[in-house]
Amino acid sequence: MSGGVDSSVAARLLAEKDYDLSAVFMRNWDTRDESGTDVGCQWEKDWEDVQRVCRMVGIPRRMVDLHRQYWTQVFEPSLNSWESGSTPNPDVWCNREVKFGALLQHLAQDSQTLWLATGHYARKDWHGHNITFPPRPRLLRARDLSKDQTYYLSSIPESSLTRALFPLGEMHKKEVRNLALKWDLPTAVKDESMGICFVGEKRKFNDFLSRYIPPNPGPIIDMTNSRQIATHQGLWNYTVGQGAKIRGCRMRMFVAKKDLGTNTVFVVPGSHHPALNVNTIHVSNFDWIWTGSPPVGLQQSSGMTAQVKYRHCMESEGCVVHRDGSGLRLRLDVPQKGIAPGQVATLYLQDWCLGCGVIDETDSKG
């Protein structure tokens, strides 16, 4: 449980069934690591909400401190990616390394038959069954596509997915909120949490990162004339596809690419410049949820028709997937903007989430 309305309703729904149910709260971040004080510590408020809900539902609860695992397995690797100019998504790796990794391993010490239920908007079914091979779990998009969270879950392995339960998968957000109000849960009117968990909603992202990454000045180059028009203080301050605040420019400039080797940010005028378009995505290491069992269509010379997401809040885009050495090459049906190295590319066959990989290269050529 996270202390939010979704996991609270999930717990209440499961409490109505014949489960030996208990709640677990993960503590992933410690503000004392930054400031030496507990002032404004969000995890303590969330833990209080979890306890209030559990008392009402009548289930035991405990907190598991995983902030060290989060720091070494999620935050530090993400920090290295930002410093190098990439655009990582820590929430994807938190699910694999911490929630469905370290936490699941910790809980399995007490029981080998446990199920881990979360408030994620996602579904799971079992595919195939015969005498020789047991059924395998498939991760499916939520019924409420506007809240679907399979993108964040696309990195968890089959072994973890086997033990996962998603009680909200068939529900819409409005239904969940209405149930919370009906049951008078303490979190019924609590706002949704937005943004990366360790940054929060009120802090500016770049200000937060500046605590950990020293300045590294470099040129900002206008791609239309190859002239330097400004100096940046670090590649991590800029995101491909987004606007770059540069004084003295007649038009608003947008980031087309970043070059780690020369520590350069390249920009173009206007949001419709062709240099912002991406036609092809390359992923060196793609993690299939079904390890060792990529889709049959991938073997075809014509490639496999699929859909891809490179951000959580977007509709999936059509693409054709080809093997490229040990990696994958994704040719988009329609050129897209704002695709950057470091982002997670998640593949789908309709509702079926196949897995994900980190984008290491993009190409704007046709």
Short mmCIF file of N, CA and C in Angstrom, two decimals, residues 212-280:
data_model
loop_
_atom_site.label_atom_id
_atom_site.label_comp_id
_atom_site.label_asym_id
_atom_site.label_seq_id
_atom_site.Cartn_x
_atom_site.Cartn_y
_atom_site.Cartn_z
N TYR A 212 22.87 17.03 -6.68
CA TYR A 212 23.65 15.81 -6.85
C TYR A 212 24.60 15.87 -8.04
N ILE A 213 24.31 16.72 -9.03
CA ILE A 213 25.13 16.76 -10.24
C ILE A 213 25.79 18.13 -10.35
N PRO A 214 27.12 18.19 -10.39
CA PRO A 214 27.80 19.49 -10.49
C PRO A 214 27.62 20.10 -11.87
N PRO A 215 27.72 21.42 -11.98
CA PRO A 215 27.60 22.08 -13.28
C PRO A 215 28.66 21.58 -14.26
N ASN A 216 28.28 21.51 -15.52
CA ASN A 216 29.22 21.09 -16.58
C ASN A 216 28.91 21.92 -17.82
N PRO A 217 29.40 23.16 -17.87
CA PRO A 217 29.04 24.08 -18.95
C PRO A 217 29.44 23.55 -20.33
N GLY A 218 28.62 23.89 -21.31
CA GLY A 218 28.90 23.51 -22.69
C GLY A 218 28.09 24.37 -23.64
N PRO A 219 28.35 24.27 -24.93
CA PRO A 219 27.68 25.14 -25.90
C PRO A 219 26.26 24.69 -26.24
N ILE A 220 25.42 25.66 -26.56
CA ILE A 220 24.12 25.42 -27.16
C ILE A 220 24.21 25.91 -28.60
N ILE A 221 24.00 24.99 -29.54
CA ILE A 221 24.21 25.28 -30.95
C ILE A 221 22.88 25.32 -31.70
N ASP A 222 22.69 26.36 -32.50
CA ASP A 222 21.54 26.45 -33.40
C ASP A 222 21.84 25.59 -34.62
N MET A 223 21.07 24.51 -34.82
CA MET A 223 21.35 23.57 -35.90
C MET A 223 21.14 24.18 -37.28
N THR A 224 20.39 25.26 -37.37
CA THR A 224 20.11 25.84 -38.68
C THR A 224 21.31 26.60 -39.26
N ASN A 225 22.24 27.03 -38.38
CA ASN A 225 23.40 27.77 -38.88
C ASN A 225 24.71 27.36 -38.20
N SER A 226 24.62 26.36 -37.30
CA SER A 226 25.81 25.81 -36.60
C SER A 226 26.49 26.85 -35.70
N ARG A 227 25.77 27.87 -35.29
CA ARG A 227 26.35 28.89 -34.42
C ARG A 227 25.98 28.65 -32.96
N GLN A 228 26.94 28.98 -32.08
CA GLN A 228 26.64 28.90 -30.65
C GLN A 228 25.84 30.13 -30.26
N ILE A 229 24.70 29.87 -29.61
CA ILE A 229 23.82 30.98 -29.23
C ILE A 229 23.71 31.14 -27.72
N ALA A 230 24.26 30.18 -26.97
CA ALA A 230 24.19 30.26 -25.51
C ALA A 230 25.10 29.20 -24.92
N THR A 231 25.18 29.20 -23.59
CA THR A 231 25.95 28.20 -22.86
C THR A 231 25.05 27.53 -21.83
N HIS A 232 25.09 26.22 -21.80
CA HIS A 232 24.29 25.49 -20.81
C HIS A 232 25.17 25.11 -19.62
N GLN A 233 24.54 24.75 -18.50
CA GLN A 233 25.26 24.38 -17.29
C GLN A 233 25.26 22.87 -17.04
N GLY A 234 24.73 22.13 -17.98
CA GLY A 234 24.68 20.66 -17.83
C GLY A 234 23.64 20.09 -18.76
N LEU A 235 23.97 18.98 -19.44
CA LEU A 235 23.02 18.38 -20.38
C LEU A 235 21.71 18.00 -19.72
N TRP A 236 21.77 17.67 -18.44
CA TRP A 236 20.59 17.19 -17.73
C TRP A 236 19.53 18.28 -17.54
N ASN A 237 19.89 19.53 -17.81
CA ASN A 237 18.92 20.63 -17.70
C ASN A 237 17.98 20.71 -18.90
N TYR A 238 18.22 19.90 -19.93
CA TYR A 238 17.46 19.99 -21.17
C TYR A 238 16.93 18.62 -21.57
N THR A 239 15.73 18.62 -22.13
CA THR A 239 15.08 17.38 -22.56
C THR A 239 14.76 17.48 -24.04
N VAL A 240 15.12 16.45 -24.79
CA VAL A 240 14.86 16.42 -26.22
C VAL A 240 13.37 16.60 -26.49
N GLY A 241 13.05 17.50 -27.42
CA GLY A 241 11.66 17.75 -27.79
C GLY A 241 11.01 18.88 -27.02
N GLN A 242 11.64 19.30 -25.92
CA GLN A 242 11.05 20.36 -25.11
C GLN A 242 11.71 21.70 -25.40
N GLY A 243 11.04 22.76 -24.97
CA GLY A 243 11.55 24.10 -25.21
C GLY A 243 12.79 24.40 -24.39
N ALA A 244 13.66 25.25 -24.96
CA ALA A 244 14.87 25.69 -24.27
C ALA A 244 14.80 27.21 -24.11
N LYS A 245 14.83 27.67 -22.87
CA LYS A 245 14.72 29.10 -22.61
C LYS A 245 16.06 29.77 -22.91
N ILE A 246 16.11 30.48 -24.03
CA ILE A 246 17.34 31.14 -24.47
C ILE A 246 17.02 32.60 -24.78
N ARG A 247 17.70 33.49 -24.12
CA ARG A 247 17.45 34.92 -24.32
C ARG A 247 17.95 35.38 -25.69
N GLY A 248 17.23 36.34 -26.24
CA GLY A 248 17.67 36.97 -27.47
C GLY A 248 17.24 36.29 -28.75
N CYS A 249 16.50 35.18 -28.65
CA CYS A 249 16.06 34.47 -29.85
C CYS A 249 14.68 34.98 -30.28
N ARG A 250 14.51 35.21 -31.57
CA ARG A 250 13.24 35.70 -32.07
C ARG A 250 12.14 34.66 -31.92
N MET A 251 12.49 33.41 -32.17
CA MET A 251 11.54 32.31 -32.02
C MET A 251 11.93 31.45 -30.82
N ARG A 252 10.95 30.78 -30.27
CA ARG A 252 11.25 29.86 -29.18
C ARG A 252 12.04 28.68 -29.73
N MET A 253 13.11 28.32 -29.04
CA MET A 253 13.98 27.24 -29.49
C MET A 253 13.61 25.93 -28.79
N PHE A 254 13.77 24.82 -29.52
CA PHE A 254 13.46 23.50 -28.99
C PHE A 254 14.67 22.58 -29.12
N VAL A 255 14.82 21.69 -28.14
CA VAL A 255 15.99 20.80 -28.12
C VAL A 255 15.79 19.67 -29.13
N ALA A 256 16.72 19.57 -30.09
CA ALA A 256 16.65 18.52 -31.11
C ALA A 256 17.47 17.31 -30.71
N LYS A 257 18.64 17.54 -30.09
CA LYS A 257 19.47 16.42 -29.64
C LYS A 257 20.53 16.93 -28.68
N LYS A 258 21.18 15.99 -27.99
CA LYS A 258 22.27 16.30 -27.08
C LYS A 258 23.44 15.38 -27.42
N ASP A 259 24.65 15.91 -27.37
CA ASP A 259 25.85 15.14 -27.70
C ASP A 259 26.73 15.05 -26.46
N LEU A 260 26.81 13.85 -25.88
CA LEU A 260 27.60 13.66 -24.67
C LEU A 260 29.08 13.87 -24.95
N GLY A 261 29.55 13.40 -26.12
CA GLY A 261 30.98 13.49 -26.44
C GLY A 261 31.50 14.91 -26.46
N THR A 262 30.70 15.82 -27.00
CA THR A 262 31.12 17.23 -27.08
C THR A 262 30.41 18.10 -26.05
N ASN A 263 29.56 17.48 -25.22
CA ASN A 263 28.81 18.20 -24.18
C ASN A 263 28.02 19.36 -24.80
N THR A 264 27.33 19.04 -25.90
CA THR A 264 26.63 20.07 -26.67
C THR A 264 25.12 19.83 -26.71
N VAL A 265 24.36 20.90 -26.59
CA VAL A 265 22.91 20.87 -26.79
C VAL A 265 22.62 21.51 -28.15
N PHE A 266 21.90 20.79 -29.00
CA PHE A 266 21.53 21.31 -30.31
C PHE A 266 20.05 21.70 -30.31
N VAL A 267 19.77 22.90 -30.78
CA VAL A 267 18.39 23.41 -30.76
C VAL A 267 17.98 23.87 -32.15
N VAL A 268 16.67 23.96 -32.35
CA VAL A 268 16.10 24.44 -33.61
C VAL A 268 14.95 25.38 -33.29
N PRO A 269 14.63 26.30 -34.22
CA PRO A 269 13.52 27.25 -33.97
C PRO A 269 12.16 26.61 -34.24
N GLY A 270 11.24 26.79 -33.31
CA GLY A 270 9.87 26.32 -33.51
C GLY A 270 9.68 24.85 -33.16
N SER A 271 8.44 24.52 -32.81
CA SER A 271 8.12 23.16 -32.38
C SER A 271 7.82 22.21 -33.54
N HIS A 272 7.82 22.74 -34.77
CA HIS A 272 7.48 21.90 -35.92
C HIS A 272 8.68 21.67 -36.85
N HIS A 273 9.85 21.97 -36.38
CA HIS A 273 11.04 21.78 -37.20
C HIS A 273 11.25 20.29 -37.48
N PRO A 274 11.58 19.91 -38.72
CA PRO A 274 11.74 18.49 -39.06
C PRO A 274 12.82 17.77 -38.26
N ALA A 275 13.79 18.51 -37.73
CA ALA A 275 14.85 17.87 -36.94
C ALA A 275 14.33 17.29 -35.63
N LEU A 276 13.12 17.69 -35.24
CA LEU A 276 12.53 17.16 -34.01
C LEU A 276 11.84 15.82 -34.23
N ASN A 277 11.59 15.48 -35.48
CA ASN A 277 10.89 14.23 -35.79
C ASN A 277 11.81 13.02 -35.67
N VAL A 278 11.25 11.94 -35.17
CA VAL A 278 11.97 10.67 -35.08
C VAL A 278 11.20 9.62 -35.86
N ASN A 279 11.89 8.91 -36.73
CA ASN A 279 11.28 7.84 -37.52
C ASN A 279 11.63 6.45 -37.00
N THR A 280 12.84 6.33 -36.43
CA THR A 280 13.34 5.02 -36.02
C THR A 280 13.92 5.08 -34.62
#
